[in-house]
Amino acid sequence: MKAPRIGDVAEARVARYLRERGYTFEVEPEFGTGRHPDYLITAGEHTLVAEVKAFETYGMFENTVPGQVMSRSLTEALAPIRKQIKKAAGQLKGLRDRGWPLVIVLDNPGGRPIPFDSPHLILSAMYGDLTLLAPVLADGVLGDFRGVAGRNGSLRNDHPYVSAVAVVRREDHAAQWAGAWFDENRARFGEDVQAMVAAFAEASQGAPEGDDLFLEIFETLSTEAVPLPREVFNGPRDRRWIPNTDRTALIPMTV
């Protein structure tokens, strides 16, 4: 049996999330733009459009040579993410004047080796390679370093109609259970790894099944985009990054 396409898996996971949140949606509706973004979503009184992109690339391991140490610059490492943001934005461009929030959804269901887990690297992919700056004080001493966006961000100067980038996050119930089991039991086994492994194997027969899907939302800094309402994609596990007061950076939203 042929394995499902990674993009199809990503779209199915987003559809599952939407159903779990109680949203209704149309798949690839006809907008009359010549493009067919993946989902027209109705969330309560709000309507928005989402384009889903997944990753087929081997990213950090592309063109590796066995037996040789390989390295990648941040620009090279983030290139697959920036590429998918650009492709998704192209699908949404024709809807920029419809008055709807336009959202790019990124997922990595294949676990491809790209820097996808860190929110700070997603921010770098959006707004530029992380650059460290420190002021030189009057006495010649360096002040505190701070991180700022540098070059190469996909949304730094382009696609101002994009309201947000959403990243699909998944937590496996069995993996969470295993982590908690080891934290609780590691000390009583000391260095007896064999006994600990045997005890874990027995205990894991009762490990929970299933997983949780949730989103990490990165609102864009654009003042031209239709804002994504804060009551959309606000599930109990969802996380959100929002513009600071002067819209120079994204910061975690606190409840």
PDB file of C-alpha atoms in Angstrom:
ATOM      1  CA  MET A   1       0.000   0.000   0.000  1.00  0.00           C
ATOM      2  CA  LYS A   2       1.369   3.385  -1.000  1.00  0.00           C
ATOM      3  CA  ALA A   3       2.277   5.671   1.901  1.00  0.00           C
ATOM      4  CA  PRO A   4       0.227   8.885   2.093  1.00  0.00           C
ATOM      5  CA  ARG A   5       1.812  12.059   0.806  1.00  0.00           C
ATOM      6  CA  ILE A   6       3.272  14.177   3.611  1.00  0.00           C
ATOM      7  CA  GLY A   7       1.210  17.147   2.486  1.00  0.00           C
ATOM      8  CA  ASP A   8      -1.976  15.081   2.750  1.00  0.00           C
ATOM      9  CA  VAL A   9      -1.022  14.043   6.295  1.00  0.00           C
ATOM     10  CA  ALA A  10      -0.491  17.683   7.258  1.00  0.00           C
ATOM     11  CA  GLU A  11      -3.825  18.739   5.796  1.00  0.00           C
ATOM     12  CA  ALA A  12      -5.578  15.889   7.620  1.00  0.00           C
ATOM     13  CA  ARG A  13      -4.002  16.943  10.912  1.00  0.00           C
ATOM     14  CA  VAL A  14      -5.131  20.530  10.429  1.00  0.00           C
ATOM     15  CA  ALA A  15      -8.643  19.308   9.579  1.00  0.00           C
ATOM     16  CA  ARG A  16      -8.641  17.244  12.766  1.00  0.00           C
ATOM     17  CA  TYR A  17      -7.612  20.306  14.795  1.00  0.00           C
ATOM     18  CA  LEU A  18     -10.400  22.382  13.228  1.00  0.00           C
ATOM     19  CA  ARG A  19     -13.007  19.722  14.008  1.00  0.00           C
ATOM     20  CA  GLU A  20     -11.786  19.407  17.591  1.00  0.00           C
ATOM     21  CA  ARG A  21     -12.153  23.173  18.011  1.00  0.00           C
ATOM     22  CA  GLY A  22     -15.700  23.013  16.649  1.00  0.00           C
ATOM     23  CA  TYR A  23     -14.938  25.059  13.518  1.00  0.00           C
ATOM     24  CA  THR A  24     -16.548  24.364  10.153  1.00  0.00           C
ATOM     25  CA  PHE A  25     -14.531  24.522   6.946  1.00  0.00           C
ATOM     26  CA  GLU A  26     -14.580  24.065   3.195  1.00  0.00           C
ATOM     27  CA  VAL A  27     -11.700  22.292   1.463  1.00  0.00           C
ATOM     28  CA  GLU A  28     -10.118  24.093  -1.513  1.00  0.00           C
ATOM     29  CA  PRO A  29     -13.197  26.185  -2.316  1.00  0.00           C
ATOM     30  CA  GLU A  30     -13.476  28.164  -5.539  1.00  0.00           C
ATOM     31  CA  PHE A  31     -12.503  31.789  -4.929  1.00  0.00           C
ATOM     32  CA  GLY A  32     -12.254  32.881  -8.558  1.00  0.00           C
ATOM     33  CA  THR A  33      -8.585  33.792  -8.209  1.00  0.00           C
ATOM     34  CA  GLY A  34      -7.083  30.856 -10.076  1.00  0.00           C
ATOM     35  CA  ARG A  35      -5.724  29.577  -6.749  1.00  0.00           C
ATOM     36  CA  HIS A  36      -7.256  27.142  -4.280  1.00  0.00           C
ATOM     37  CA  PRO A  37      -6.049  27.720  -0.705  1.00  0.00           C
ATOM     38  CA  ASP A  38      -6.710  24.684   1.462  1.00  0.00           C
ATOM     39  CA  TYR A  39      -9.366  25.849   3.910  1.00  0.00           C
ATOM     40  CA  LEU A  40     -12.088  28.466   4.190  1.00  0.00           C
ATOM     41  CA  ILE A  41     -12.789  28.362   7.916  1.00  0.00           C
ATOM     42  CA  THR A  42     -15.770  29.576   9.900  1.00  0.00           C
ATOM     43  CA  ALA A  43     -14.994  30.015  13.584  1.00  0.00           C
ATOM     44  CA  GLY A  44     -18.041  31.392  15.327  1.00  0.00           C
ATOM     45  CA  GLU A  45     -18.721  34.767  13.711  1.00  0.00           C
ATOM     46  CA  HIS A  46     -15.310  34.898  12.055  1.00  0.00           C
ATOM     47  CA  THR A  47     -14.239  33.764   8.583  1.00  0.00           C
ATOM     48  CA  LEU A  48     -10.617  33.162   7.615  1.00  0.00           C
ATOM     49  CA  VAL A  49      -8.566  31.371   4.975  1.00  0.00           C
ATOM     50  CA  ALA A  50      -5.664  29.010   5.656  1.00  0.00           C
ATOM     51  CA  GLU A  51      -3.036  27.501   3.381  1.00  0.00           C
ATOM     52  CA  VAL A  52      -1.233  24.427   4.746  1.00  0.00           C
ATOM     53  CA  LYS A  53       2.353  23.557   3.867  1.00  0.00           C
ATOM     54  CA  ALA A  54       4.437  20.553   4.942  1.00  0.00           C
ATOM     55  CA  PHE A  55       8.072  19.596   4.401  1.00  0.00           C
ATOM     56  CA  GLU A  56       9.441  16.961   2.048  1.00  0.00           C
ATOM     57  CA  THR A  57      13.040  18.179   2.227  1.00  0.00           C
ATOM     58  CA  TYR A  58      15.816  16.609   4.260  1.00  0.00           C
ATOM     59  CA  GLY A  59      16.912  20.092   5.213  1.00  0.00           C
ATOM     60  CA  MET A  60      19.994  19.952   7.405  1.00  0.00           C
ATOM     61  CA  PHE A  61      20.963  16.559   5.959  1.00  0.00           C
ATOM     62  CA  GLU A  62      20.570  17.522   2.306  1.00  0.00           C
ATOM     63  CA  ASN A  63      23.684  16.660   0.268  1.00  0.00           C
ATOM     64  CA  THR A  64      25.530  15.146   3.218  1.00  0.00           C
ATOM     65  CA  VAL A  65      28.636  13.048   2.662  1.00  0.00           C
ATOM     66  CA  PRO A  66      29.025   9.894   4.817  1.00  0.00           C
ATOM     67  CA  GLY A  67      31.963  10.127   7.191  1.00  0.00           C
ATOM     68  CA  GLN A  68      32.322  13.909   6.900  1.00  0.00           C
ATOM     69  CA  VAL A  69      31.321  16.551   9.426  1.00  0.00           C
ATOM     70  CA  MET A  70      28.703  18.844   7.892  1.00  0.00           C
ATOM     71  CA  SER A  71      27.590  22.294   8.953  1.00  0.00           C
ATOM     72  CA  ARG A  72      24.855  24.649   7.842  1.00  0.00           C
ATOM     73  CA  SER A  73      24.509  28.388   8.312  1.00  0.00           C
ATOM     74  CA  LEU A  74      21.307  29.675   9.861  1.00  0.00           C
ATOM     75  CA  THR A  75      20.295  31.002   6.453  1.00  0.00           C
ATOM     76  CA  GLU A  76      20.675  27.534   4.911  1.00  0.00           C
ATOM     77  CA  ALA A  77      18.938  25.802   7.816  1.00  0.00           C
ATOM     78  CA  LEU A  78      15.905  28.092   7.665  1.00  0.00           C
ATOM     79  CA  ALA A  79      15.626  28.064   3.867  1.00  0.00           C
ATOM     80  CA  PRO A  80      12.996  25.242   3.748  1.00  0.00           C
ATOM     81  CA  ILE A  81      10.734  27.125   6.165  1.00  0.00           C
ATOM     82  CA  ARG A  82      11.093  30.381   4.263  1.00  0.00           C
ATOM     83  CA  LYS A  83      10.393  28.598   1.000  1.00  0.00           C
ATOM     84  CA  GLN A  84       7.124  27.183   2.287  1.00  0.00           C
ATOM     85  CA  ILE A  85       6.053  30.527   3.749  1.00  0.00           C
ATOM     86  CA  LYS A  86       6.664  32.130   0.347  1.00  0.00           C
ATOM     87  CA  LYS A  87       4.730  29.414  -1.511  1.00  0.00           C
ATOM     88  CA  ALA A  88       1.804  29.624   0.901  1.00  0.00           C
ATOM     89  CA  ALA A  89       1.707  33.414   0.664  1.00  0.00           C
ATOM     90  CA  GLY A  90       1.448  33.102  -3.116  1.00  0.00           C
ATOM     91  CA  GLN A  91      -1.670  30.960  -2.713  1.00  0.00           C
ATOM     92  CA  LEU A  92      -3.262  33.608  -0.483  1.00  0.00           C
ATOM     93  CA  LYS A  93      -2.284  36.734  -2.410  1.00  0.00           C
ATOM     94  CA  GLY A  94      -5.417  36.876  -4.556  1.00  0.00           C
ATOM     95  CA  LEU A  95      -7.575  37.171  -1.419  1.00  0.00           C
ATOM     96  CA  ARG A  96      -5.809  40.173   0.069  1.00  0.00           C
ATOM     97  CA  ASP A  97      -8.801  42.495  -0.511  1.00  0.00           C
ATOM     98  CA  ARG A  98     -11.556  40.151   0.730  1.00  0.00           C
ATOM     99  CA  GLY A  99     -11.443  41.368   4.316  1.00  0.00           C
ATOM    100  CA  TRP A 100     -10.517  37.959   5.780  1.00  0.00           C
ATOM    101  CA  PRO A 101      -7.543  37.027   7.945  1.00  0.00           C
ATOM    102  CA  LEU A 102      -5.102  35.016   5.811  1.00  0.00           C
ATOM    103  CA  VAL A 103      -3.130  32.384   7.713  1.00  0.00           C
ATOM    104  CA  ILE A 104      -0.196  30.183   6.713  1.00  0.00           C
ATOM    105  CA  VAL A 105      -0.139  26.835   8.556  1.00  0.00           C
ATOM    106  CA  LEU A 106       3.137  24.882   8.685  1.00  0.00           C
ATOM    107  CA  ASP A 107       3.435  21.248   9.745  1.00  0.00           C
ATOM    108  CA  ASN A 108       6.244  18.702   9.815  1.00  0.00           C
ATOM    109  CA  PRO A 109       4.448  15.357  10.185  1.00  0.00           C
ATOM    110  CA  GLY A 110       7.348  13.508   8.565  1.00  0.00           C
ATOM    111  CA  GLY A 111       9.756  14.729  11.231  1.00  0.00           C
ATOM    112  CA  ARG A 112      12.126  16.060   8.574  1.00  0.00           C
ATOM    113  CA  PRO A 113      15.420  17.506   9.904  1.00  0.00           C
ATOM    114  CA  ILE A 114      14.625  21.206   9.832  1.00  0.00           C
ATOM    115  CA  PRO A 115      14.802  23.621  12.809  1.00  0.00           C
ATOM    116  CA  PHE A 116      11.060  23.530  13.421  1.00  0.00           C
ATOM    117  CA  ASP A 117      10.645  23.054  17.169  1.00  0.00           C
ATOM    118  CA  SER A 118      12.072  26.349  18.423  1.00  0.00           C
ATOM    119  CA  PRO A 119       9.689  29.328  18.241  1.00  0.00           C
ATOM    120  CA  HIS A 120      12.675  31.659  18.026  1.00  0.00           C
ATOM    121  CA  LEU A 121      13.807  29.979  14.816  1.00  0.00           C
ATOM    122  CA  ILE A 122      10.300  30.284  13.363  1.00  0.00           C
ATOM    123  CA  LEU A 123      10.521  33.994  14.192  1.00  0.00           C
ATOM    124  CA  SER A 124      13.901  34.116  12.455  1.00  0.00           C
ATOM    125  CA  ALA A 125      12.433  32.428   9.385  1.00  0.00           C
ATOM    126  CA  MET A 126       9.685  35.043   9.328  1.00  0.00           C
ATOM    127  CA  TYR A 127      11.648  38.202  10.072  1.00  0.00           C
ATOM    128  CA  GLY A 128      15.363  37.558   9.616  1.00  0.00           C
ATOM    129  CA  ASP A 129      18.351  35.624  10.873  1.00  0.00           C
ATOM    130  CA  LEU A 130      18.888  36.179  14.562  1.00  0.00           C
ATOM    131  CA  THR A 131      21.656  38.743  15.058  1.00  0.00           C
ATOM    132  CA  LEU A 132      23.232  39.659  18.394  1.00  0.00           C
ATOM    133  CA  LEU A 133      23.865  43.338  19.050  1.00  0.00           C
ATOM    134  CA  ALA A 134      25.514  45.018  22.014  1.00  0.00           C
ATOM    135  CA  PRO A 135      26.056  48.765  22.486  1.00  0.00           C
ATOM    136  CA  VAL A 136      29.532  50.102  23.177  1.00  0.00           C
ATOM    137  CA  LEU A 137      29.265  52.165  26.345  1.00  0.00           C
ATOM    138  CA  ALA A 138      31.111  55.394  27.045  1.00  0.00           C
ATOM    139  CA  ASP A 139      33.982  53.634  28.814  1.00  0.00           C
ATOM    140  CA  GLY A 140      34.470  51.239  25.899  1.00  0.00           C
ATOM    141  CA  VAL A 141      32.751  48.347  27.674  1.00  0.00           C
ATOM    142  CA  LEU A 142      30.129  46.332  25.821  1.00  0.00           C
ATOM    143  CA  GLY A 143      26.579  46.629  27.090  1.00  0.00           C
ATOM    144  CA  ASP A 144      24.087  43.779  27.280  1.00  0.00           C
ATOM    145  CA  PHE A 145      23.583  41.696  24.151  1.00  0.00           C
ATOM    146  CA  ARG A 146      20.131  41.526  22.638  1.00  0.00           C
ATOM    147  CA  GLY A 147      18.783  39.532  19.727  1.00  0.00           C
ATOM    148  CA  VAL A 148      17.374  41.381  16.732  1.00  0.00           C
ATOM    149  CA  ALA A 149      16.119  40.267  13.335  1.00  0.00           C
ATOM    150  CA  GLY A 150      18.747  40.409  10.632  1.00  0.00           C
ATOM    151  CA  ARG A 151      18.515  39.593   6.928  1.00  0.00           C
ATOM    152  CA  ASN A 152      16.538  37.024   4.924  1.00  0.00           C
ATOM    153  CA  GLY A 153      13.173  37.012   6.695  1.00  0.00           C
ATOM    154  CA  SER A 154      10.324  35.780   4.464  1.00  0.00           C
ATOM    155  CA  LEU A 155       7.884  38.348   5.845  1.00  0.00           C
ATOM    156  CA  ARG A 156      10.291  41.179   6.570  1.00  0.00           C
ATOM    157  CA  ASN A 157       9.405  43.208   3.484  1.00  0.00           C
ATOM    158  CA  ASP A 158       7.098  40.891   1.538  1.00  0.00           C
ATOM    159  CA  HIS A 159       3.547  39.491   1.733  1.00  0.00           C
ATOM    160  CA  PRO A 160       2.071  42.218   3.999  1.00  0.00           C
ATOM    161  CA  TYR A 161      -1.406  40.664   3.612  1.00  0.00           C
ATOM    162  CA  VAL A 162      -0.473  37.580   5.700  1.00  0.00           C
ATOM    163  CA  SER A 163      -2.153  37.811   9.106  1.00  0.00           C
ATOM    164  CA  ALA A 164      -0.327  35.015  10.921  1.00  0.00           C
ATOM    165  CA  VAL A 165       1.848  31.946  10.615  1.00  0.00           C
ATOM    166  CA  ALA A 166       0.571  28.942  12.576  1.00  0.00           C
ATOM    167  CA  VAL A 167       2.758  25.955  13.414  1.00  0.00           C
ATOM    168  CA  VAL A 168       1.191  22.579  14.166  1.00  0.00           C
ATOM    169  CA  ARG A 169       2.509  21.079  17.390  1.00  0.00           C
ATOM    170  CA  ARG A 170       1.926  17.467  18.460  1.00  0.00           C
ATOM    171  CA  GLU A 171       2.452  15.820  21.833  1.00  0.00           C
ATOM    172  CA  ASP A 172       2.217  12.055  22.061  1.00  0.00           C
ATOM    173  CA  HIS A 173       0.512  10.823  25.237  1.00  0.00           C
ATOM    174  CA  ALA A 174       2.827   7.805  25.542  1.00  0.00           C
ATOM    175  CA  ALA A 175       5.939   9.983  25.187  1.00  0.00           C
ATOM    176  CA  GLN A 176       4.689  12.352  27.892  1.00  0.00           C
ATOM    177  CA  TRP A 177       3.932   9.391  30.134  1.00  0.00           C
ATOM    178  CA  ALA A 178       7.408   7.919  29.533  1.00  0.00           C
ATOM    179  CA  GLY A 179       9.125  11.177  30.425  1.00  0.00           C
ATOM    180  CA  ALA A 180       7.166  11.434  33.643  1.00  0.00           C
ATOM    181  CA  TRP A 181       7.906   7.764  34.486  1.00  0.00           C
ATOM    182  CA  PHE A 182      11.661   8.227  34.127  1.00  0.00           C
ATOM    183  CA  ASP A 183      11.619  11.454  36.143  1.00  0.00           C
ATOM    184  CA  GLU A 184       9.780   9.672  38.951  1.00  0.00           C
ATOM    185  CA  ASN A 185      11.720   6.390  38.942  1.00  0.00           C
ATOM    186  CA  ARG A 186      15.272   7.111  37.752  1.00  0.00           C
ATOM    187  CA  ALA A 187      16.694   7.761  41.215  1.00  0.00           C
ATOM    188  CA  ARG A 188      15.599   4.447  42.727  1.00  0.00           C
ATOM    189  CA  PHE A 189      17.495   2.433  40.087  1.00  0.00           C
ATOM    190  CA  GLY A 190      20.748   4.363  40.337  1.00  0.00           C
ATOM    191  CA  GLU A 191      23.202   2.957  37.774  1.00  0.00           C
ATOM    192  CA  ASP A 192      21.291  -0.294  37.271  1.00  0.00           C
ATOM    193  CA  VAL A 193      20.169   0.558  33.746  1.00  0.00           C
ATOM    194  CA  GLN A 194      19.139  -3.006  32.920  1.00  0.00           C
ATOM    195  CA  ALA A 195      16.720  -3.161  35.843  1.00  0.00           C
ATOM    196  CA  MET A 196      15.287   0.252  34.962  1.00  0.00           C
ATOM    197  CA  VAL A 197      14.714  -0.776  31.346  1.00  0.00           C
ATOM    198  CA  ALA A 198      12.986  -3.976  32.451  1.00  0.00           C
ATOM    199  CA  ALA A 199      10.745  -2.070  34.869  1.00  0.00           C
ATOM    200  CA  PHE A 200       9.913   0.492  32.209  1.00  0.00           C
ATOM    201  CA  ALA A 201       9.012  -2.209  29.694  1.00  0.00           C
ATOM    202  CA  GLU A 202       6.578  -3.743  32.168  1.00  0.00           C
ATOM    203  CA  ALA A 203       5.069  -0.425  33.214  1.00  0.00           C
ATOM    204  CA  SER A 204       4.717   0.811  29.626  1.00  0.00           C
ATOM    205  CA  GLN A 205       2.097  -1.833  28.899  1.00  0.00           C
ATOM    206  CA  GLY A 206      -0.304   0.553  30.588  1.00  0.00           C
ATOM    207  CA  ALA A 207       0.919   3.688  28.780  1.00  0.00           C
ATOM    208  CA  PRO A 208      -1.842   5.922  27.399  1.00  0.00           C
ATOM    209  CA  GLU A 209      -2.570   6.033  23.683  1.00  0.00           C
ATOM    210  CA  GLY A 210      -3.305   8.945  21.385  1.00  0.00           C
ATOM    211  CA  ASP A 211      -1.928  12.448  21.067  1.00  0.00           C
ATOM    212  CA  ASP A 212      -2.805  16.124  21.316  1.00  0.00           C
ATOM    213  CA  LEU A 213      -2.664  18.546  18.410  1.00  0.00           C
ATOM    214  CA  PHE A 214      -2.418  22.252  19.023  1.00  0.00           C
ATOM    215  CA  LEU A 215      -1.151  25.369  17.281  1.00  0.00           C
ATOM    216  CA  GLU A 216       1.533  27.913  17.972  1.00  0.00           C
ATOM    217  CA  ILE A 217       0.390  31.169  16.398  1.00  0.00           C
ATOM    218  CA  PHE A 218       2.759  33.904  15.263  1.00  0.00           C
ATOM    219  CA  GLU A 219       0.831  37.038  14.397  1.00  0.00           C
ATOM    220  CA  THR A 220       2.615  39.144  11.797  1.00  0.00           C
ATOM    221  CA  LEU A 221       3.904  42.663  12.360  1.00  0.00           C
ATOM    222  CA  SER A 222       2.118  43.947   9.259  1.00  0.00           C
ATOM    223  CA  THR A 223      -0.342  46.799   9.697  1.00  0.00           C
ATOM    224  CA  GLU A 224      -1.870  46.012   6.284  1.00  0.00           C
ATOM    225  CA  ALA A 225      -3.071  42.485   7.091  1.00  0.00           C
ATOM    226  CA  VAL A 226      -6.517  41.758   8.485  1.00  0.00           C
ATOM    227  CA  PRO A 227      -5.840  40.840  12.139  1.00  0.00           C
ATOM    228  CA  LEU A 228      -6.470  37.258  13.208  1.00  0.00           C
ATOM    229  CA  PRO A 229      -9.008  37.537  16.066  1.00  0.00           C
ATOM    230  CA  ARG A 230      -7.570  36.453  19.407  1.00  0.00           C
ATOM    231  CA  GLU A 231     -10.613  34.240  20.060  1.00  0.00           C
ATOM    232  CA  VAL A 232      -9.705  32.101  17.019  1.00  0.00           C
ATOM    233  CA  PHE A 233      -7.085  29.367  17.516  1.00  0.00           C
ATOM    234  CA  ASN A 234      -7.198  29.908  21.260  1.00  0.00           C
ATOM    235  CA  GLY A 235      -7.549  26.331  22.513  1.00  0.00           C
ATOM    236  CA  PRO A 236      -6.282  25.323  25.961  1.00  0.00           C
ATOM    237  CA  ARG A 237      -2.977  24.088  24.504  1.00  0.00           C
ATOM    238  CA  ASP A 238      -2.540  26.728  21.800  1.00  0.00           C
ATOM    239  CA  ARG A 239       0.247  29.283  22.193  1.00  0.00           C
ATOM    240  CA  ARG A 240       0.448  32.732  20.659  1.00  0.00           C
ATOM    241  CA  TRP A 241       3.067  35.339  19.834  1.00  0.00           C
ATOM    242  CA  ILE A 242       1.825  38.900  19.357  1.00  0.00           C
ATOM    243  CA  PRO A 243       3.364  42.237  18.316  1.00  0.00           C
ATOM    244  CA  ASN A 244       4.808  44.402  21.053  1.00  0.00           C
ATOM    245  CA  THR A 245       3.524  47.934  21.571  1.00  0.00           C
ATOM    246  CA  ASP A 246       5.561  49.562  18.788  1.00  0.00           C
ATOM    247  CA  ARG A 247       5.288  46.526  16.474  1.00  0.00           C
ATOM    248  CA  THR A 248       9.025  45.950  16.292  1.00  0.00           C
ATOM    249  CA  ALA A 249       9.019  42.388  17.638  1.00  0.00           C
ATOM    250  CA  LEU A 250       6.786  39.454  18.557  1.00  0.00           C
ATOM    251  CA  ILE A 251       6.438  38.516  22.204  1.00  0.00           C
ATOM    252  CA  PRO A 252       4.612  35.642  23.945  1.00  0.00           C
ATOM    253  CA  MET A 253       1.011  36.480  24.795  1.00  0.00           C
ATOM    254  CA  THR A 254       0.233  35.975  28.459  1.00  0.00           C
ATOM    255  CA  VAL A 255      -3.252  35.158  29.689  1.00  0.00           C
TER     256      VAL A 255
END
